[in-house]
mmCIF file of C-alpha atoms in Angstrom:
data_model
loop_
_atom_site.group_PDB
_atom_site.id
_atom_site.type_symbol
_atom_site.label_atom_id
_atom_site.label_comp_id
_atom_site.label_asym_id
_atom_site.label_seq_id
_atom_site.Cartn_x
_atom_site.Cartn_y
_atom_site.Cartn_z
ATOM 1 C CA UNK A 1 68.244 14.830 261.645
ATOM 2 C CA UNK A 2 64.965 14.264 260.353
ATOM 3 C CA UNK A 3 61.753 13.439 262.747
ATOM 4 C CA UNK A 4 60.639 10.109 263.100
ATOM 5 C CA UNK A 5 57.751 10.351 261.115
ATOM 6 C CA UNK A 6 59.715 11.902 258.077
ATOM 7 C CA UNK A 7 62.079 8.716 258.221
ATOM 8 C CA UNK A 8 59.212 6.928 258.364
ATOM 9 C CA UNK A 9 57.744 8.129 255.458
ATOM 10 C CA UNK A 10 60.843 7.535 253.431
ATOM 11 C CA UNK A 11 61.805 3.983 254.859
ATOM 12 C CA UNK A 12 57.938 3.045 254.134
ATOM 13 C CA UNK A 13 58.846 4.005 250.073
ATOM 14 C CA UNK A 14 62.234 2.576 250.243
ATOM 15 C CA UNK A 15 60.846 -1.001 251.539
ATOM 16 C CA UNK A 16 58.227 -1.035 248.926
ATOM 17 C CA UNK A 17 61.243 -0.026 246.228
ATOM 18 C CA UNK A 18 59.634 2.735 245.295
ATOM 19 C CA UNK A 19 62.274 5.486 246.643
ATOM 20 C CA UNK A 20 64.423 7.342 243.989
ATOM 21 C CA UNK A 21 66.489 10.229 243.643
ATOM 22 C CA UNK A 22 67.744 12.599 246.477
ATOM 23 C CA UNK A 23 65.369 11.247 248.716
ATOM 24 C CA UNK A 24 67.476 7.513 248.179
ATOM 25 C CA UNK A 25 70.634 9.186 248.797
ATOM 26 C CA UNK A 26 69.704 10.957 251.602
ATOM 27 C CA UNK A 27 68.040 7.993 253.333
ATOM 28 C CA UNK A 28 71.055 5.593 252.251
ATOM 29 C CA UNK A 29 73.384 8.051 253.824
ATOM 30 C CA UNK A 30 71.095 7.802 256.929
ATOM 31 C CA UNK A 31 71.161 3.712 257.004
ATOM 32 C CA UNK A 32 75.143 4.109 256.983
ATOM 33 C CA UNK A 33 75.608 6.480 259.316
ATOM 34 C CA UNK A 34 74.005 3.353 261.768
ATOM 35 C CA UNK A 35 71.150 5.477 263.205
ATOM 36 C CA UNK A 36 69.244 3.204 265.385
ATOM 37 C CA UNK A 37 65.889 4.711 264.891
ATOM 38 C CA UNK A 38 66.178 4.187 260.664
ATOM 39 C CA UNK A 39 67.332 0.685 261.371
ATOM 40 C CA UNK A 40 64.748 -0.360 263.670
ATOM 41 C CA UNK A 41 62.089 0.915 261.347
ATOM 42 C CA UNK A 42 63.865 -0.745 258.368
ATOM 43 C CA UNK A 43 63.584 -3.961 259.804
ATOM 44 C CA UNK A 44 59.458 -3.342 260.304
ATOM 45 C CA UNK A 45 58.579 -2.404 256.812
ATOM 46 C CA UNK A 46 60.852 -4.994 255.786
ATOM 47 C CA UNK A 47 58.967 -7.533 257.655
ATOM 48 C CA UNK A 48 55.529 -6.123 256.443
ATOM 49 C CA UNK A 49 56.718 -5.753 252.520
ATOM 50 C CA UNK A 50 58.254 -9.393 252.840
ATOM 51 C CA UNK A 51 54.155 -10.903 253.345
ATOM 52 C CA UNK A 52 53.039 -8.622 250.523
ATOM 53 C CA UNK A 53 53.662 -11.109 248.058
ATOM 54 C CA UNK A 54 51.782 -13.653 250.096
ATOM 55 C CA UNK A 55 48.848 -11.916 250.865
ATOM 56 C CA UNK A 56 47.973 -10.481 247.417
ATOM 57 C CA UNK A 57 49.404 -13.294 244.879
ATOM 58 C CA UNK A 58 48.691 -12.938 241.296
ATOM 59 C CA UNK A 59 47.479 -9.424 242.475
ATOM 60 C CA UNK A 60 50.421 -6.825 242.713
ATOM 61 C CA UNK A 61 50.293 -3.639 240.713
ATOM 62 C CA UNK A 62 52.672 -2.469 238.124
ATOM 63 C CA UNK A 63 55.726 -0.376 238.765
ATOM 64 C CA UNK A 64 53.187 2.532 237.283
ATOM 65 C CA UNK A 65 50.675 2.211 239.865
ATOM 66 C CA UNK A 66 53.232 1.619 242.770
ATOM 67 C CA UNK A 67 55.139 4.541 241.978
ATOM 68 C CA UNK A 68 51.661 6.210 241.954
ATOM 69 C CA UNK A 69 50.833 4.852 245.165
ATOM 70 C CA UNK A 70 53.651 6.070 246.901
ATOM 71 C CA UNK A 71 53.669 9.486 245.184
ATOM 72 C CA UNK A 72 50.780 10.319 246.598
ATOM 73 C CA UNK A 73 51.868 8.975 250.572
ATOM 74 C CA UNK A 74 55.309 11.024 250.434
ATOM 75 C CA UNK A 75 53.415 14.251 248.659
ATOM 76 C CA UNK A 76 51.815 14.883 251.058
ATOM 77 C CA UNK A 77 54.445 16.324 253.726
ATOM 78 C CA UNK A 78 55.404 18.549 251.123
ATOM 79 C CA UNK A 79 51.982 20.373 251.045
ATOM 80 C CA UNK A 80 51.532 23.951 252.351
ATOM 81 C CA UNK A 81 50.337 25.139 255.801
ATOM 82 C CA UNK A 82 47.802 26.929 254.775
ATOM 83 C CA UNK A 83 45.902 23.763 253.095
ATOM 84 C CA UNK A 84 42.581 24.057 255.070
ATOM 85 C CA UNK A 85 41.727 19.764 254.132
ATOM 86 C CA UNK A 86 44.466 17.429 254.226
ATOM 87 C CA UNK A 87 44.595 15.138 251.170
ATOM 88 C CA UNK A 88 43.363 11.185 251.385
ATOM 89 C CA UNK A 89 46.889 9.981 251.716
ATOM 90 C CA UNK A 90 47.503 12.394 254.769
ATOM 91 C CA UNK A 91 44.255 10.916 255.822
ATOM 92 C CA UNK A 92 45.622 7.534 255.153
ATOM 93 C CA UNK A 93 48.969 8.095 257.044
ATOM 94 C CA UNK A 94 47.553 9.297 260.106
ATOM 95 C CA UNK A 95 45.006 6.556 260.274
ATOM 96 C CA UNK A 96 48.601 4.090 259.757
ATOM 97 C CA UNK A 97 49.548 5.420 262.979
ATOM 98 C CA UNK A 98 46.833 5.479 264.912
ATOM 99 C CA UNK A 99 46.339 1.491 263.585
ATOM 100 C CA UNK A 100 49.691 0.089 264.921
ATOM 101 C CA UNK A 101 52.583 1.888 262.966
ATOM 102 C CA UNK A 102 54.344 0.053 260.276
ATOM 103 C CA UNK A 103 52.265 -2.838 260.440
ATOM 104 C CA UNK A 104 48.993 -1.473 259.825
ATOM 105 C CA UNK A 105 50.236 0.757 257.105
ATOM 106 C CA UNK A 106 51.303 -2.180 255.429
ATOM 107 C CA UNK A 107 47.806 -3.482 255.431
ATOM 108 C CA UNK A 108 46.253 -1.175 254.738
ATOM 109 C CA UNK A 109 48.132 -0.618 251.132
ATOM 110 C CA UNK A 110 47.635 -4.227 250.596
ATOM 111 C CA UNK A 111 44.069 -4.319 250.688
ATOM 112 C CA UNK A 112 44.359 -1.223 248.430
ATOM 113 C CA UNK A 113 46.494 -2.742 246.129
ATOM 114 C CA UNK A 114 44.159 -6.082 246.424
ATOM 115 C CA UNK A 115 40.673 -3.902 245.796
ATOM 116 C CA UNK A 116 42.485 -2.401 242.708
ATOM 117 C CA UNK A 117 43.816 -5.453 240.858
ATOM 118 C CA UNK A 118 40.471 -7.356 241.838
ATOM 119 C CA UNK A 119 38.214 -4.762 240.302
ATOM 120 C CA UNK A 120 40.764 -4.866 236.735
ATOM 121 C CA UNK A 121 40.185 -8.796 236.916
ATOM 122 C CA UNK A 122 36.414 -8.445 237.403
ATOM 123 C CA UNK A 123 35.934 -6.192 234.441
ATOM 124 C CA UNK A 124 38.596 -8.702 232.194
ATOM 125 C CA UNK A 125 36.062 -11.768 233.543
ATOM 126 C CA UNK A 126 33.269 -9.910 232.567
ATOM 127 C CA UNK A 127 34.441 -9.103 229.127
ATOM 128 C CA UNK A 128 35.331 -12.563 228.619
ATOM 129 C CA UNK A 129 31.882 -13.753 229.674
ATOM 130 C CA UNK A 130 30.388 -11.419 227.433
ATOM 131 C CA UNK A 131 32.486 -12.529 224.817
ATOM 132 C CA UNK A 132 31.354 -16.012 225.348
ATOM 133 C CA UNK A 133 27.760 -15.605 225.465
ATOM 134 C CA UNK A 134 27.908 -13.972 221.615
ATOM 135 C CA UNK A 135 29.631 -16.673 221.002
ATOM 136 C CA UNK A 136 26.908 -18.970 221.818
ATOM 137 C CA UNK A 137 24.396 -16.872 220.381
ATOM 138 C CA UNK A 138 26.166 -17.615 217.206
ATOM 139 C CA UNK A 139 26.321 -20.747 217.647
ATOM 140 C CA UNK A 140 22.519 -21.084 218.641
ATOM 141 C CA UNK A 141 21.625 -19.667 215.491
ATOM 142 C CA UNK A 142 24.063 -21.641 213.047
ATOM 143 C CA UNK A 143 22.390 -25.019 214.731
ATOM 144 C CA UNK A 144 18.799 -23.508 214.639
ATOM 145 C CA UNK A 145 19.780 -22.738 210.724
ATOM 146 C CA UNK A 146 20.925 -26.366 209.550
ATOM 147 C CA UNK A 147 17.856 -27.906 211.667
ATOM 148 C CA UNK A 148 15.845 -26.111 208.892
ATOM 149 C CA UNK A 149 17.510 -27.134 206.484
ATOM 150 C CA UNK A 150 17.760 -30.602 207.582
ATOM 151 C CA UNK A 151 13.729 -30.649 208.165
ATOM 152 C CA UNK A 152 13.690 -29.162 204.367
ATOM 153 C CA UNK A 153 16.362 -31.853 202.820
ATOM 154 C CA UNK A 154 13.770 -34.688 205.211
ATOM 155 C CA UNK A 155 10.977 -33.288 203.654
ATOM 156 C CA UNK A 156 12.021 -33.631 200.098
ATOM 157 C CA UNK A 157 13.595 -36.457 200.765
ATOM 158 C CA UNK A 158 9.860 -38.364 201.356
ATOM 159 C CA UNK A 159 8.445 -36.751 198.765
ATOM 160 C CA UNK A 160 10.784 -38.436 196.422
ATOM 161 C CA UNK A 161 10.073 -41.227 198.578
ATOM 162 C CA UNK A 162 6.632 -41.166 197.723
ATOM 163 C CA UNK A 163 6.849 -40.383 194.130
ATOM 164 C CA UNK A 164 9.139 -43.058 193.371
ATOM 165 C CA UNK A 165 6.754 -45.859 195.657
ATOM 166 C CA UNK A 166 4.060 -44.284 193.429
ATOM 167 C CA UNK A 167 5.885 -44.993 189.872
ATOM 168 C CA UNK A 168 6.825 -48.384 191.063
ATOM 169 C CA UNK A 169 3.537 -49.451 191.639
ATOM 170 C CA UNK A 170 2.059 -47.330 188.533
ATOM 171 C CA UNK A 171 4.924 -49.169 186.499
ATOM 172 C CA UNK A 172 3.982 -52.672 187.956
ATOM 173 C CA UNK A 173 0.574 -52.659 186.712
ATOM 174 C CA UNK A 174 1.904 -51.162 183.573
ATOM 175 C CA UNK A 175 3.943 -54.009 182.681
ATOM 176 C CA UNK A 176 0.919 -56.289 183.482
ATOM 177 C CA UNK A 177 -0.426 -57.088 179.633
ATOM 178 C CA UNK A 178 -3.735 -57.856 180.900
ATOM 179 C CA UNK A 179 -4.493 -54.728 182.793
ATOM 180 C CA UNK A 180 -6.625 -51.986 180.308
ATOM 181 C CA UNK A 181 -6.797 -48.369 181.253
ATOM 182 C CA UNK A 182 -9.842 -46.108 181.461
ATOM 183 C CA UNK A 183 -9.138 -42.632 180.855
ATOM 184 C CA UNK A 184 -10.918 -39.881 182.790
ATOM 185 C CA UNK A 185 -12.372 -36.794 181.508
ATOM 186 C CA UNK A 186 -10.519 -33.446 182.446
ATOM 187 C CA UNK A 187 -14.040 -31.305 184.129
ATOM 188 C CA UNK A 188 -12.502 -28.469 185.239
ATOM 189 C CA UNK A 189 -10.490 -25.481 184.155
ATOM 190 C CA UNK A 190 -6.572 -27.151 184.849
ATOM 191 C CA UNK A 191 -6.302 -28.069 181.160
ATOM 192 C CA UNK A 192 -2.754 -29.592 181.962
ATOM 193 C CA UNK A 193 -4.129 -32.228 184.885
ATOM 194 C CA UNK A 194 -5.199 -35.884 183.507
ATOM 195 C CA UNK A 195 -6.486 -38.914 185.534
ATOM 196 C CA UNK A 196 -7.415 -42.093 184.668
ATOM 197 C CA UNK A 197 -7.970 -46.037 186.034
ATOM 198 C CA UNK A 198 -5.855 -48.997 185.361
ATOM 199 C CA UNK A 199 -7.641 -52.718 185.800
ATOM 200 C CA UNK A 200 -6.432 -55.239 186.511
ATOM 201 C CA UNK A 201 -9.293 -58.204 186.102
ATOM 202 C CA UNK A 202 -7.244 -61.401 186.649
ATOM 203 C CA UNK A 203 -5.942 -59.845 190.122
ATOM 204 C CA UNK A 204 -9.235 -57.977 190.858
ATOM 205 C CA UNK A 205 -7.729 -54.888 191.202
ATOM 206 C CA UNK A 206 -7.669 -50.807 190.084
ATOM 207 C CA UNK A 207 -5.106 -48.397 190.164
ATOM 208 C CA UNK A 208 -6.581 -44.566 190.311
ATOM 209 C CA UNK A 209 -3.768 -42.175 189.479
ATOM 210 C CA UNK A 210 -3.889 -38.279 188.469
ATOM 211 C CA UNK A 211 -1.502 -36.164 186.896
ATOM 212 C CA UNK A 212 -0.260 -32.438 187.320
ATOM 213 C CA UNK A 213 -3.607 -31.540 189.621
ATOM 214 C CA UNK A 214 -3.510 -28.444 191.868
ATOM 215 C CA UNK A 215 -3.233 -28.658 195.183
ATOM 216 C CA UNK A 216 -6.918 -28.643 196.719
ATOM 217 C CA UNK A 217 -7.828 -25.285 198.436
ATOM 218 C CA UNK A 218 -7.574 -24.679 202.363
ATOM 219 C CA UNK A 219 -10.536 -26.363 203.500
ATOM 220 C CA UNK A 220 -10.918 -28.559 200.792
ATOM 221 C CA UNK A 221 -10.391 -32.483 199.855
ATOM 222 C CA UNK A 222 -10.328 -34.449 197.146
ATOM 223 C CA UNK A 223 -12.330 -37.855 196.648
ATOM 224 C CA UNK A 224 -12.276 -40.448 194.474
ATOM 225 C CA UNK A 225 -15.990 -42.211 193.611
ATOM 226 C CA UNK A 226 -17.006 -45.392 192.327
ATOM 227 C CA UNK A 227 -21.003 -45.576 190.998
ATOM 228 C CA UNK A 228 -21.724 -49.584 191.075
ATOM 229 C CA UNK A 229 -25.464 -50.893 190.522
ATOM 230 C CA UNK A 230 -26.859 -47.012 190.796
ATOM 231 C CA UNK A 231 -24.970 -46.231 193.819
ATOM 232 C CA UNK A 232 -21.831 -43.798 194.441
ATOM 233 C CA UNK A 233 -19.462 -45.619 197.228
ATOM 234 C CA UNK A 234 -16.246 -43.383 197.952
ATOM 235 C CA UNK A 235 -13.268 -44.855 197.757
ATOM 236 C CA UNK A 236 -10.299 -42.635 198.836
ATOM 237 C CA UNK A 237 -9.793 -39.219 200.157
ATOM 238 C CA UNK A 238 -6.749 -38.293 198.965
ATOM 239 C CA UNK A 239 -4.315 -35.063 198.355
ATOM 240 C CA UNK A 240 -1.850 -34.260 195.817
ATOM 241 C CA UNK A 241 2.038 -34.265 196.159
ATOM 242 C CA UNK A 242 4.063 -31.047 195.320
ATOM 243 C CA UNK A 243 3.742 -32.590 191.345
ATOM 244 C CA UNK A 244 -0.156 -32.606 191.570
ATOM 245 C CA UNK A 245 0.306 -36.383 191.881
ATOM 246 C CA UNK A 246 -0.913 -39.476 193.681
ATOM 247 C CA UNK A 247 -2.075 -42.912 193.490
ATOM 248 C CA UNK A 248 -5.021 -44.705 194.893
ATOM 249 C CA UNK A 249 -5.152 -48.902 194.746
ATOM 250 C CA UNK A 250 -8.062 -50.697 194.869
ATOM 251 C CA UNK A 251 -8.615 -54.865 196.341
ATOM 252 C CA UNK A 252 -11.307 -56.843 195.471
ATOM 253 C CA UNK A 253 -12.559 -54.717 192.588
ATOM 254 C CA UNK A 254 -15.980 -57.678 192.036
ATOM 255 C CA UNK A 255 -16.706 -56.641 195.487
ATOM 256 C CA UNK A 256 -18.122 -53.456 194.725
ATOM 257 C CA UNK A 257 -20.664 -54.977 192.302
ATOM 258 C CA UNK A 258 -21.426 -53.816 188.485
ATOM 259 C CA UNK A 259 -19.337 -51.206 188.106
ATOM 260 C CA UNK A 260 -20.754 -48.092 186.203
ATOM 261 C CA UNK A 261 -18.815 -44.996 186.215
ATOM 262 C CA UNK A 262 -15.071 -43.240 188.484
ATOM 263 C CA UNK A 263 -14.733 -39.993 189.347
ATOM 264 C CA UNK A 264 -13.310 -37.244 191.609
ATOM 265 C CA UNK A 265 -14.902 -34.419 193.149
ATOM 266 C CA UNK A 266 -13.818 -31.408 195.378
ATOM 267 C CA UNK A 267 -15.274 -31.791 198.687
ATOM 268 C CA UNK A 268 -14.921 -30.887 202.457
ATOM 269 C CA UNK A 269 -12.015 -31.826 204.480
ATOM 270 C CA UNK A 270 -12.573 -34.985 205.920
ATOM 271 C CA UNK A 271 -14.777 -36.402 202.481
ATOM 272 C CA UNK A 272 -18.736 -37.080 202.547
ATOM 273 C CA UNK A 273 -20.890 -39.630 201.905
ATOM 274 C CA UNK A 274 -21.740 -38.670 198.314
ATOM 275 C CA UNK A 275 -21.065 -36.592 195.712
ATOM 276 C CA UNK A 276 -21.835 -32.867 196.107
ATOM 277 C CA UNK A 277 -18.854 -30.805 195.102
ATOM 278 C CA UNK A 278 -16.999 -29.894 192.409
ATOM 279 C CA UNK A 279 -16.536 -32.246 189.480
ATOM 280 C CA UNK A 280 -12.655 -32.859 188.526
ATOM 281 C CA UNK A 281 -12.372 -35.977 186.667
ATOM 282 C CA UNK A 282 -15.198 -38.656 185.482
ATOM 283 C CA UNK A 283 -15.299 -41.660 183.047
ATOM 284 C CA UNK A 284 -16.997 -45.030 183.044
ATOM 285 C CA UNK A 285 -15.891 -48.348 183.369
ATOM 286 C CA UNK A 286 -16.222 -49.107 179.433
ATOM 287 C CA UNK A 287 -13.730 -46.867 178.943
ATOM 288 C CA UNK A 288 -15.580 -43.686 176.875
ATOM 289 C CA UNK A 289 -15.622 -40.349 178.559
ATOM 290 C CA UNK A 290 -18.731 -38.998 179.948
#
């Protein structure tokens, strides 16, 4: 007849389902032979296994690591003598006992089994997250890559926006049979840029316009210049679109007096007061070049 803590050993495994082999038979033939000690103890680890599903839902180990478990509680009465350090689950029996018997084993392999199934859900939940937060990474960087293209698509789309207010109002004087156009002199090295004045007498109005002209340096300005009755008055300050174009109109042409001469110089951002820069186009109002 085995000692009590021998059958308790095995009737621990056998409640958990974990008890194969000879070690099944033998405690079977134990349970049958009506031994009041194995059925008393039966009934406890019964009673402890039936909660286990309770107290660690969602959380129970695989057959693996419960055969594991109790591989490692029943080795280690078969361990020799002469072992100086008895092995955790020795450790882990005793302690049982000393904690209430059946009960407190119980509990103490649930918490076990709960630690162990929490820490493989923490590291899933953390792989997930991780997961995640490349996904939005992605994501961040697709949207931050159309916004630049949608700012480059908004800025092309004014320019054209521009250019084609510019040609309609270029075309409207154009189509005006009274208006006569003065055509400025090219003064500087862009052989390819042209300028030149549209007027309009009956409406009292010019239209200054220039052609294929380079984009004015950092720093730098362009502005337009009328000379009436000895004096230069400025008119516009003005840059060029991404076609070296862009178009100046002019009210109330008489207002400015007699008329003598247009032209454009290079000057400080911000324009001056008169002419002092560099001279881009020029013509006067008769219509021959200077």
């Amino acid at each position: 007849m085995k000692d009590r803590q021998e059958l308790e050993e095995l009737i621990s495994a056998y409640a958990l389902g974990a008890l194969e082999g000879e070690e099944l038979k033998e405690l079977e033939e134990i349970l049958a032979s009506g031994s009041a000690d194995a059925q008393e103890l039966l009934r406890e680890y019964q009673d402890v296994t039936s909660h286990l599903s309770y107290a660690s839902k969602g959380l129970m180990p695989g057959p693996e690591l419960k055969k594991k478990v109790l591989a490692e509680i029943l080795g280690a009465r078969e361990l020799p003598a002469s072992q100086t350090s008895p092995p955790f689950w020795s450790r882990f029996w005793n302690l049982g006992l000393s904690l209430g018997g059946a009960v407190a084993v119980g509990l103490i392999l649930i918490l076990f089994i709960s630690n162990n199934s929490l820490n493989q859900k923490l590291k899933t939940e953390n792989t997930q997250i991780a997961e995640l937060q490349e996904k939005i990474t992605n994501q961040e960087n697709i949207i931050n890559s159309l916004k630049t293209v949608i700012a480059k698509k908004e800025s092309e789309m004014e320019t054209l926006t521009e250019a084609y207010a510019n040609l309609d109002e270029l075309t409207e004087f154009l189509e005006d049979p009274d208006v006569f156009v003065i055509q400025l002199s090219n003064m500087h090295d862009n052989a390819e840029a042209g300028s030149g004045v549209l007027i309009d007498k009956d409406d009292d109005e010019a239209l200054f316009y220039c052609l294929d002209l380079a984009e004015a340096p950092e720093g730098k300005t362009y502005q337009w210049w009328v000379k009436a009755d000895g004096t230069h008055r400025s008119i516009a300050v003005f840059k060029v679109d991404s076609k070296g174009s862009n178009i100046v109109r002019l009210e109330s042409v008489s207002d400015l007096g007699n008329i003598e001469q247009y032209s454009v110089t290079l000057e400080p951002d911000g324009g001056v007061d008169k002419p002092s820069g560099k001279m881009i186009f020029a013509g006067d109002h008769r219509g021959s070049s200077l």
